[in-house]
Structure formats: C-alpha cells, structure tokens
Amino acid sequence: MNRLATTHARARAAVMSALSRRIVGPRDRGDVPGWVLITIMTAGLVTALWALAGPQLGQLFSDAISDVKGP
C-alpha cells in the first residue's frame, strides 16, 4: 500500500469510528450530568457571592485602582 492509500484508510477508519460512537453514544455517560451539576452549582455560588458582596468588591476594586493611579 502506498502512503496515500494508508492515510486514506486511516482517515476512513477514524471517521467510521467517530460515526459509530455518535450513533451508539459514548460508553461512559456518567460524567455529563456531573459536569452539568458542577457548572450549575458554580454559577449559583458566583451569583450568591455577587449578590452578597458585590458592592464591597466593587469598592475594593475602586480603592485598588485609585491606589495604583495615586491620590
């Protein structure tokens, strides 16, 4: 087999493998709900912290920037 035919065969095998996984689905489906839960919980924590400490964090940032610029 020449190099082009070998490359073509490997590419075809990769595409067929990807298609079969897409049709059948991944073998391990447990990670997706876990990552979704982590993402939602993180968004909830950020929202709660922002609601509770938003004005203080804004003032802290403004003070830090004004210290860098000078009085």
PDB file of N, CA, C and O in Angstrom:
ATOM      1  N   MET A   1       0.843  -1.177   0.000  1.00  0.00           N
ATOM      2  CA  MET A   1       0.000   0.000   0.000  1.00  0.00           C
ATOM      3  C   MET A   1       0.890   1.243   0.000  1.00  0.00           C
ATOM      4  O   MET A   1       1.850   1.323   0.733  1.00  0.00           O
ATOM      5  N   ASN A   2       0.525   2.194  -0.817  1.00  0.00           N
ATOM      6  CA  ASN A   2       1.320   3.412  -0.817  1.00  0.00           C
ATOM      7  C   ASN A   2       0.877   4.339   0.304  1.00  0.00           C
ATOM      8  O   ASN A   2      -0.084   4.074   1.019  1.00  0.00           O
ATOM      9  N   ARG A   3       1.589   5.410   0.450  1.00  0.00           N
ATOM     10  CA  ARG A   3       1.364   6.322   1.583  1.00  0.00           C
ATOM     11  C   ARG A   3      -0.022   6.969   1.544  1.00  0.00           C
ATOM     12  O   ARG A   3      -0.691   7.095   2.566  1.00  0.00           O
ATOM     13  N   LEU A   4      -0.459   7.354   0.356  1.00  0.00           N
ATOM     14  CA  LEU A   4      -1.771   7.996   0.223  1.00  0.00           C
ATOM     15  C   LEU A   4      -2.890   7.010   0.579  1.00  0.00           C
ATOM     16  O   LEU A   4      -3.845   7.365   1.276  1.00  0.00           O
ATOM     17  N   ALA A   5      -2.750   5.786   0.140  1.00  0.00           N
ATOM     18  CA  ALA A   5      -3.771   4.781   0.445  1.00  0.00           C
ATOM     19  C   ALA A   5      -3.801   4.485   1.946  1.00  0.00           C
ATOM     20  O   ALA A   5      -4.876   4.303   2.529  1.00  0.00           O
ATOM     21  N   THR A   6      -2.629   4.449   2.574  1.00  0.00           N
ATOM     22  CA  THR A   6      -2.571   4.221   4.015  1.00  0.00           C
ATOM     23  C   THR A   6      -3.232   5.363   4.767  1.00  0.00           C
ATOM     24  O   THR A   6      -4.010   5.149   5.699  1.00  0.00           O
ATOM     25  N   THR A   7      -2.936   6.592   4.368  1.00  0.00           N
ATOM     26  CA  THR A   7      -3.542   7.770   5.001  1.00  0.00           C
ATOM     27  C   THR A   7      -5.052   7.753   4.807  1.00  0.00           C
ATOM     28  O   THR A   7      -5.820   8.030   5.732  1.00  0.00           O
ATOM     29  N   HIS A   8      -5.490   7.400   3.595  1.00  0.00           N
ATOM     30  CA  HIS A   8      -6.921   7.335   3.305  1.00  0.00           C
ATOM     31  C   HIS A   8      -7.595   6.266   4.170  1.00  0.00           C
ATOM     32  O   HIS A   8      -8.689   6.488   4.715  1.00  0.00           O
ATOM     33  N   ALA A   9      -6.953   5.130   4.314  1.00  0.00           N
ATOM     34  CA  ALA A   9      -7.524   4.045   5.116  1.00  0.00           C
ATOM     35  C   ALA A   9      -7.625   4.456   6.585  1.00  0.00           C
ATOM     36  O   ALA A   9      -8.618   4.172   7.257  1.00  0.00           O
ATOM     37  N   ARG A  10      -6.599   5.127   7.091  1.00  0.00           N
ATOM     38  CA  ARG A  10      -6.635   5.582   8.488  1.00  0.00           C
ATOM     39  C   ARG A  10      -7.722   6.634   8.691  1.00  0.00           C
ATOM     40  O   ARG A  10      -8.427   6.627   9.699  1.00  0.00           O
ATOM     41  N   ALA A  11      -7.840   7.553   7.732  1.00  0.00           N
ATOM     42  CA  ALA A  11      -8.865   8.594   7.838  1.00  0.00           C
ATOM     43  C   ALA A  11     -10.254   7.968   7.790  1.00  0.00           C
ATOM     44  O   ALA A  11     -11.139   8.344   8.558  1.00  0.00           O
ATOM     45  N   ARG A  12     -10.433   7.006   6.902  1.00  0.00           N
ATOM     46  CA  ARG A  12     -11.735   6.335   6.804  1.00  0.00           C
ATOM     47  C   ARG A  12     -12.058   5.592   8.098  1.00  0.00           C
ATOM     48  O   ARG A  12     -13.187   5.640   8.593  1.00  0.00           O
ATOM     49  N   ALA A  13     -11.066   4.924   8.676  1.00  0.00           N
ATOM     50  CA  ALA A  13     -11.281   4.207   9.932  1.00  0.00           C
ATOM     51  C   ALA A  13     -11.632   5.174  11.051  1.00  0.00           C
ATOM     52  O   ALA A  13     -12.508   4.894  11.885  1.00  0.00           O
ATOM     53  N   ALA A  14     -10.976   6.339  11.088  1.00  0.00           N
ATOM     54  CA  ALA A  14     -11.267   7.331  12.121  1.00  0.00           C
ATOM     55  C   ALA A  14     -12.689   7.872  11.977  1.00  0.00           C
ATOM     56  O   ALA A  14     -13.409   8.035  12.963  1.00  0.00           O
ATOM     57  N   VAL A  15     -13.099   8.142  10.749  1.00  0.00           N
ATOM     58  CA  VAL A  15     -14.452   8.650  10.512  1.00  0.00           C
ATOM     59  C   VAL A  15     -15.485   7.594  10.885  1.00  0.00           C
ATOM     60  O   VAL A  15     -16.490   7.890  11.540  1.00  0.00           O
ATOM     61  N   MET A  16     -15.247   6.364  10.500  1.00  0.00           N
ATOM     62  CA  MET A  16     -16.188   5.299  10.830  1.00  0.00           C
ATOM     63  C   MET A  16     -16.282   5.097  12.339  1.00  0.00           C
ATOM     64  O   MET A  16     -17.366   4.881  12.884  1.00  0.00           O
ATOM     65  N   SER A  17     -15.154   5.185  13.007  1.00  0.00           N
ATOM     66  CA  SER A  17     -15.152   5.042  14.462  1.00  0.00           C
ATOM     67  C   SER A  17     -15.937   6.176  15.118  1.00  0.00           C
ATOM     68  O   SER A  17     -16.732   5.958  16.026  1.00  0.00           O
ATOM     69  N   ALA A  18     -15.716   7.396  14.638  1.00  0.00           N
ATOM     70  CA  ALA A  18     -16.435   8.546  15.192  1.00  0.00           C
ATOM     71  C   ALA A  18     -17.933   8.429  14.934  1.00  0.00           C
ATOM     72  O   ALA A  18     -18.754   8.726  15.806  1.00  0.00           O
ATOM     73  N   LEU A  19     -18.300   7.990  13.731  1.00  0.00           N
ATOM     74  CA  LEU A  19     -19.717   7.835  13.417  1.00  0.00           C
ATOM     75  C   LEU A  19     -20.364   6.743  14.270  1.00  0.00           C
ATOM     76  O   LEU A  19     -21.483   6.909  14.748  1.00  0.00           O
ATOM     77  N   SER A  20     -19.655   5.646  14.466  1.00  0.00           N
ATOM     78  CA  SER A  20     -20.238   4.576  15.276  1.00  0.00           C
ATOM     79  C   SER A  20     -20.408   5.018  16.717  1.00  0.00           C
ATOM     80  O   SER A  20     -21.385   4.673  17.369  1.00  0.00           O
ATOM     81  N   ARG A  21     -19.470   5.809  17.240  1.00  0.00           N
ATOM     82  CA  ARG A  21     -19.632   6.327  18.603  1.00  0.00           C
ATOM     83  C   ARG A  21     -20.780   7.306  18.665  1.00  0.00           C
ATOM     84  O   ARG A  21     -21.498   7.385  19.658  1.00  0.00           O
ATOM     85  N   ARG A  22     -20.979   8.084  17.621  1.00  0.00           N
ATOM     86  CA  ARG A  22     -22.057   9.068  17.588  1.00  0.00           C
ATOM     87  C   ARG A  22     -23.415   8.371  17.546  1.00  0.00           C
ATOM     88  O   ARG A  22     -24.361   8.775  18.199  1.00  0.00           O
ATOM     89  N   ILE A  23     -23.496   7.309  16.772  1.00  0.00           N
ATOM     90  CA  ILE A  23     -24.759   6.589  16.652  1.00  0.00           C
ATOM     91  C   ILE A  23     -25.053   5.812  17.926  1.00  0.00           C
ATOM     92  O   ILE A  23     -26.151   5.868  18.471  1.00  0.00           O
ATOM     93  N   VAL A  24     -24.077   5.084  18.423  1.00  0.00           N
ATOM     94  CA  VAL A  24     -24.262   4.256  19.610  1.00  0.00           C
ATOM     95  C   VAL A  24     -24.257   5.115  20.867  1.00  0.00           C
ATOM     96  O   VAL A  24     -24.970   4.861  21.809  1.00  0.00           O
ATOM     97  N   GLY A  25     -23.441   6.142  20.881  1.00  0.00           N
ATOM     98  CA  GLY A  25     -23.302   7.003  22.043  1.00  0.00           C
ATOM     99  C   GLY A  25     -22.063   6.632  22.826  1.00  0.00           C
ATOM    100  O   GLY A  25     -21.511   5.537  22.668  1.00  0.00           O
ATOM    101  N   PRO A  26     -21.628   7.524  23.653  1.00  0.00           N
ATOM    102  CA  PRO A  26     -20.435   7.225  24.443  1.00  0.00           C
ATOM    103  C   PRO A  26     -20.720   6.121  25.452  1.00  0.00           C
ATOM    104  O   PRO A  26     -21.842   5.947  25.918  1.00  0.00           O
ATOM    105  N   ARG A  27     -19.690   5.379  25.797  1.00  0.00           N
ATOM    106  CA  ARG A  27     -19.859   4.280  26.743  1.00  0.00           C
ATOM    107  C   ARG A  27     -20.049   4.793  28.164  1.00  0.00           C
ATOM    108  O   ARG A  27     -20.750   4.185  28.945  1.00  0.00           O
ATOM    109  N   ASP A  28     -19.402   5.900  28.499  1.00  0.00           N
ATOM    110  CA  ASP A  28     -19.481   6.427  29.853  1.00  0.00           C
ATOM    111  C   ASP A  28     -20.310   7.706  29.837  1.00  0.00           C
ATOM    112  O   ASP A  28     -19.827   8.766  29.471  1.00  0.00           O
ATOM    113  N   ARG A  29     -21.552   7.598  30.222  1.00  0.00           N
ATOM    114  CA  ARG A  29     -22.426   8.766  30.224  1.00  0.00           C
ATOM    115  C   ARG A  29     -22.508   9.418  31.598  1.00  0.00           C
ATOM    116  O   ARG A  29     -23.205  10.394  31.766  1.00  0.00           O
ATOM    117  N   GLY A  30     -21.807   8.896  32.591  1.00  0.00           N
ATOM    118  CA  GLY A  30     -21.908   9.405  33.942  1.00  0.00           C
ATOM    119  C   GLY A  30     -21.253  10.751  34.147  1.00  0.00           C
ATOM    120  O   GLY A  30     -21.618  11.484  35.058  1.00  0.00           O
ATOM    121  N   ASP A  31     -20.290  11.110  33.317  1.00  0.00           N
ATOM    122  CA  ASP A  31     -19.579  12.369  33.516  1.00  0.00           C
ATOM    123  C   ASP A  31     -20.402  13.584  33.124  1.00  0.00           C
ATOM    124  O   ASP A  31     -20.247  14.641  33.701  1.00  0.00           O
ATOM    125  N   VAL A  32     -21.262  13.459  32.150  1.00  0.00           N
ATOM    126  CA  VAL A  32     -22.003  14.627  31.675  1.00  0.00           C
ATOM    127  C   VAL A  32     -22.901  15.205  32.760  1.00  0.00           C
ATOM    128  O   VAL A  32     -22.821  16.388  33.051  1.00  0.00           O
ATOM    129  N   PRO A  33     -23.730  14.438  33.425  1.00  0.00           N
ATOM    130  CA  PRO A  33     -24.554  15.027  34.489  1.00  0.00           C
ATOM    131  C   PRO A  33     -23.713  15.609  35.627  1.00  0.00           C
ATOM    132  O   PRO A  33     -24.081  16.626  36.205  1.00  0.00           O
ATOM    133  N   GLY A  34     -22.585  14.989  35.939  1.00  0.00           N
ATOM    134  CA  GLY A  34     -21.718  15.525  36.977  1.00  0.00           C
ATOM    135  C   GLY A  34     -21.177  16.890  36.609  1.00  0.00           C
ATOM    136  O   GLY A  34     -21.169  17.814  37.432  1.00  0.00           O
ATOM    137  N   TRP A  35     -20.721  17.021  35.365  1.00  0.00           N
ATOM    138  CA  TRP A  35     -20.188  18.321  34.939  1.00  0.00           C
ATOM    139  C   TRP A  35     -21.289  19.369  34.857  1.00  0.00           C
ATOM    140  O   TRP A  35     -21.078  20.544  35.171  1.00  0.00           O
ATOM    141  N   VAL A  36     -22.475  18.951  34.456  1.00  0.00           N
ATOM    142  CA  VAL A  36     -23.591  19.903  34.423  1.00  0.00           C
ATOM    143  C   VAL A  36     -23.905  20.377  35.835  1.00  0.00           C
ATOM    144  O   VAL A  36     -24.097  21.573  36.076  1.00  0.00           O
ATOM    145  N   LEU A  37     -23.932  19.455  36.782  1.00  0.00           N
ATOM    146  CA  LEU A  37     -24.206  19.814  38.176  1.00  0.00           C
ATOM    147  C   LEU A  37     -23.135  20.753  38.721  1.00  0.00           C
ATOM    148  O   LEU A  37     -23.454  21.750  39.385  1.00  0.00           O
ATOM    149  N   ILE A  38     -21.873  20.462  38.440  1.00  0.00           N
ATOM    150  CA  ILE A  38     -20.786  21.325  38.904  1.00  0.00           C
ATOM    151  C   ILE A  38     -20.918  22.720  38.307  1.00  0.00           C
ATOM    152  O   ILE A  38     -20.743  23.729  38.999  1.00  0.00           O
ATOM    153  N   THR A  39     -21.261  22.795  37.032  1.00  0.00           N
ATOM    154  CA  THR A  39     -21.407  24.098  36.371  1.00  0.00           C
ATOM    155  C   THR A  39     -22.552  24.893  36.979  1.00  0.00           C
ATOM    156  O   THR A  39     -22.415  26.096  37.259  1.00  0.00           O
ATOM    157  N   ILE A  40     -23.678  24.237  37.206  1.00  0.00           N
ATOM    158  CA  ILE A  40     -24.830  24.934  37.785  1.00  0.00           C
ATOM    159  C   ILE A  40     -24.530  25.385  39.211  1.00  0.00           C
ATOM    160  O   ILE A  40     -24.868  26.505  39.607  1.00  0.00           O
ATOM    161  N   MET A  41     -23.874  24.533  39.989  1.00  0.00           N
ATOM    162  CA  MET A  41     -23.541  24.904  41.363  1.00  0.00           C
ATOM    163  C   MET A  41     -22.552  26.062  41.396  1.00  0.00           C
ATOM    164  O   MET A  41     -22.668  26.972  42.231  1.00  0.00           O
ATOM    165  N   THR A  42     -21.585  26.043  40.498  1.00  0.00           N
ATOM    166  CA  THR A  42     -20.617  27.140  40.440  1.00  0.00           C
ATOM    167  C   THR A  42     -21.316  28.450  40.074  1.00  0.00           C
ATOM    168  O   THR A  42     -21.045  29.495  40.677  1.00  0.00           O
ATOM    169  N   ALA A  43     -22.198  28.398  39.102  1.00  0.00           N
ATOM    170  CA  ALA A  43     -22.941  29.603  38.715  1.00  0.00           C
ATOM    171  C   ALA A  43     -23.788  30.106  39.884  1.00  0.00           C
ATOM    172  O   ALA A  43     -23.875  31.321  40.122  1.00  0.00           O
ATOM    173  N   GLY A  44     -24.385  29.197  40.629  1.00  0.00           N
ATOM    174  CA  GLY A  44     -25.173  29.593  41.796  1.00  0.00           C
ATOM    175  C   GLY A  44     -24.321  30.234  42.874  1.00  0.00           C
ATOM    176  O   GLY A  44     -24.718  31.247  43.479  1.00  0.00           O
ATOM    177  N   LEU A  45     -23.148  29.663  43.127  1.00  0.00           N
ATOM    178  CA  LEU A  45     -22.250  30.254  44.132  1.00  0.00           C
ATOM    179  C   LEU A  45     -21.777  31.639  43.721  1.00  0.00           C
ATOM    180  O   LEU A  45     -21.720  32.564  44.538  1.00  0.00           O
ATOM    181  N   VAL A  46     -21.420  31.790  42.455  1.00  0.00           N
ATOM    182  CA  VAL A  46     -20.970  33.102  41.977  1.00  0.00           C
ATOM    183  C   VAL A  46     -22.099  34.116  42.097  1.00  0.00           C
ATOM    184  O   VAL A  46     -21.883  35.253  42.544  1.00  0.00           O
ATOM    185  N   THR A  47     -23.299  33.720  41.735  1.00  0.00           N
ATOM    186  CA  THR A  47     -24.446  34.635  41.837  1.00  0.00           C
ATOM    187  C   THR A  47     -24.708  35.031  43.284  1.00  0.00           C
ATOM    188  O   THR A  47     -24.956  36.202  43.588  1.00  0.00           O
ATOM    189  N   ALA A  48     -24.652  34.054  44.194  1.00  0.00           N
ATOM    190  CA  ALA A  48     -24.891  34.353  45.607  1.00  0.00           C
ATOM    191  C   ALA A  48     -23.807  35.268  46.169  1.00  0.00           C
ATOM    192  O   ALA A  48     -24.110  36.239  46.881  1.00  0.00           O
ATOM    193  N   LEU A  49     -22.547  34.986  45.858  1.00  0.00           N
ATOM    194  CA  LEU A  49     -21.466  35.848  46.336  1.00  0.00           C
ATOM    195  C   LEU A  49     -21.573  37.251  45.749  1.00  0.00           C
ATOM    196  O   LEU A  49     -21.313  38.241  46.433  1.00  0.00           O
ATOM    197  N   TRP A  50     -21.928  37.327  44.476  1.00  0.00           N
ATOM    198  CA  TRP A  50     -22.068  38.633  43.829  1.00  0.00           C
ATOM    199  C   TRP A  50     -23.191  39.431  44.496  1.00  0.00           C
ATOM    200  O   TRP A  50     -23.058  40.630  44.728  1.00  0.00           O
ATOM    201  N   ALA A  51     -24.295  38.757  44.817  1.00  0.00           N
ATOM    202  CA  ALA A  51     -25.422  39.446  45.444  1.00  0.00           C
ATOM    203  C   ALA A  51     -25.051  39.934  46.845  1.00  0.00           C
ATOM    204  O   ALA A  51     -25.455  41.026  47.261  1.00  0.00           O
ATOM    205  N   LEU A  52     -24.297  39.118  47.586  1.00  0.00           N
ATOM    206  CA  LEU A  52     -23.963  39.480  48.956  1.00  0.00           C
ATOM    207  C   LEU A  52     -22.806  40.472  49.053  1.00  0.00           C
ATOM    208  O   LEU A  52     -22.822  41.367  49.890  1.00  0.00           O
ATOM    209  N   ALA A  53     -21.794  40.286  48.221  1.00  0.00           N
ATOM    210  CA  ALA A  53     -20.573  41.073  48.388  1.00  0.00           C
ATOM    211  C   ALA A  53     -20.262  41.962  47.190  1.00  0.00           C
ATOM    212  O   ALA A  53     -19.168  42.504  47.111  1.00  0.00           O
ATOM    213  N   GLY A  54     -21.214  42.123  46.276  1.00  0.00           N
ATOM    214  CA  GLY A  54     -20.965  42.925  45.071  1.00  0.00           C
ATOM    215  C   GLY A  54     -20.519  44.344  45.354  1.00  0.00           C
ATOM    216  O   GLY A  54     -19.480  44.794  44.840  1.00  0.00           O
ATOM    217  N   PRO A  55     -21.249  45.100  46.171  1.00  0.00           N
ATOM    218  CA  PRO A  55     -20.841  46.482  46.435  1.00  0.00           C
ATOM    219  C   PRO A  55     -19.470  46.576  47.137  1.00  0.00           C
ATOM    220  O   PRO A  55     -18.654  47.435  46.791  1.00  0.00           O
ATOM    221  N   GLN A  56     -19.210  45.666  48.066  1.00  0.00           N
ATOM    222  CA  GLN A  56     -17.923  45.686  48.764  1.00  0.00           C
ATOM    223  C   GLN A  56     -16.781  45.350  47.808  1.00  0.00           C
ATOM    224  O   GLN A  56     -15.702  45.955  47.877  1.00  0.00           O
ATOM    225  N   LEU A  57     -17.009  44.369  46.929  1.00  0.00           N
ATOM    226  CA  LEU A  57     -15.973  44.014  45.961  1.00  0.00           C
ATOM    227  C   LEU A  57     -15.740  45.152  44.971  1.00  0.00           C
ATOM    228  O   LEU A  57     -14.605  45.416  44.571  1.00  0.00           O
ATOM    229  N   GLY A  58     -16.808  45.833  44.584  1.00  0.00           N
ATOM    230  CA  GLY A  58     -16.666  46.988  43.694  1.00  0.00           C
ATOM    231  C   GLY A  58     -15.860  48.100  44.357  1.00  0.00           C
ATOM    232  O   GLY A  58     -15.000  48.724  43.722  1.00  0.00           O
ATOM    233  N   GLN A  59     -16.137  48.368  45.623  1.00  0.00           N
ATOM    234  CA  GLN A  59     -15.391  49.388  46.349  1.00  0.00           C
ATOM    235  C   GLN A  59     -13.939  48.985  46.519  1.00  0.00           C
ATOM    236  O   GLN A  59     -13.029  49.812  46.379  1.00  0.00           O
ATOM    237  N   LEU A  60     -13.698  47.700  46.815  1.00  0.00           N
ATOM    238  CA  LEU A  60     -12.331  47.196  46.952  1.00  0.00           C
ATOM    239  C   LEU A  60     -11.553  47.385  45.649  1.00  0.00           C
ATOM    240  O   LEU A  60     -10.400  47.825  45.661  1.00  0.00           O
ATOM    241  N   PHE A  61     -12.199  47.079  44.519  1.00  0.00           N
ATOM    242  CA  PHE A  61     -11.558  47.262  43.225  1.00  0.00           C
ATOM    243  C   PHE A  61     -11.268  48.738  42.962  1.00  0.00           C
ATOM    244  O   PHE A  61     -10.184  49.098  42.510  1.00  0.00           O
ATOM    245  N   SER A  62     -12.232  49.578  43.249  1.00  0.00           N
ATOM    246  CA  SER A  62     -12.045  51.027  43.011  1.00  0.00           C
ATOM    247  C   SER A  62     -10.912  51.567  43.872  1.00  0.00           C
ATOM    248  O   SER A  62     -10.092  52.373  43.406  1.00  0.00           O
ATOM    249  N   ASP A  63     -10.841  51.135  45.127  1.00  0.00           N
ATOM    250  CA  ASP A  63      -9.750  51.570  46.001  1.00  0.00           C
ATOM    251  C   ASP A  63      -8.402  51.104  45.484  1.00  0.00           C
ATOM    252  O   ASP A  63      -7.422  51.851  45.501  1.00  0.00           O
ATOM    253  N   ALA A  64      -8.332  49.869  45.002  1.00  0.00           N
ATOM    254  CA  ALA A  64      -7.071  49.346  44.475  1.00  0.00           C
ATOM    255  C   ALA A  64      -6.637  50.112  43.236  1.00  0.00           C
ATOM    256  O   ALA A  64      -5.455  50.454  43.099  1.00  0.00           O
ATOM    257  N   ILE A  65      -7.563  50.428  42.350  1.00  0.00           N
ATOM    258  CA  ILE A  65      -7.218  51.173  41.137  1.00  0.00           C
ATOM    259  C   ILE A  65      -6.783  52.590  41.490  1.00  0.00           C
ATOM    260  O   ILE A  65      -5.818  53.118  40.933  1.00  0.00           O
ATOM    261  N   SER A  66      -7.466  53.214  42.432  1.00  0.00           N
ATOM    262  CA  SER A  66      -7.093  54.577  42.793  1.00  0.00           C
ATOM    263  C   SER A  66      -5.734  54.596  43.479  1.00  0.00           C
ATOM    264  O   SER A  66      -4.976  55.564  43.337  1.00  0.00           O
ATOM    265  N   ASP A  67      -5.371  53.544  44.215  1.00  0.00           N
ATOM    266  CA  ASP A  67      -4.043  53.468  44.831  1.00  0.00           C
ATOM    267  C   ASP A  67      -2.952  53.332  43.778  1.00  0.00           C
ATOM    268  O   ASP A  67      -1.850  53.844  43.935  1.00  0.00           O
ATOM    269  N   VAL A  68      -3.250  52.653  42.693  1.00  0.00           N
ATOM    270  CA  VAL A  68      -2.277  52.478  41.619  1.00  0.00           C
ATOM    271  C   VAL A  68      -2.074  53.811  40.894  1.00  0.00           C
ATOM    272  O   VAL A  68      -0.961  54.205  40.595  1.00  0.00           O
ATOM    273  N   LYS A  69      -3.148  54.542  40.647  1.00  0.00           N
ATOM    274  CA  LYS A  69      -3.058  55.825  39.947  1.00  0.00           C
ATOM    275  C   LYS A  69      -2.487  56.906  40.831  1.00  0.00           C
ATOM    276  O   LYS A  69      -1.907  57.860  40.354  1.00  0.00           O
ATOM    277  N   GLY A  70      -2.668  56.794  42.108  1.00  0.00           N
ATOM    278  CA  GLY A  70      -2.211  57.845  43.031  1.00  0.00           C
ATOM    279  C   GLY A  70      -3.385  58.667  43.508  1.00  0.00           C
ATOM    280  O   GLY A  70      -4.501  58.533  43.010  1.00  0.00           O
ATOM    281  N   PRO A  71      -3.138  59.527  44.488  1.00  0.00           N
ATOM    282  CA  PRO A  71      -4.254  60.298  45.053  1.00  0.00           C
ATOM    283  C   PRO A  71      -4.824  61.319  44.105  1.00  0.00           C
ATOM    284  O   PRO A  71      -4.306  61.782  43.186  1.00  0.00           O
TER     285      PRO A  71
END
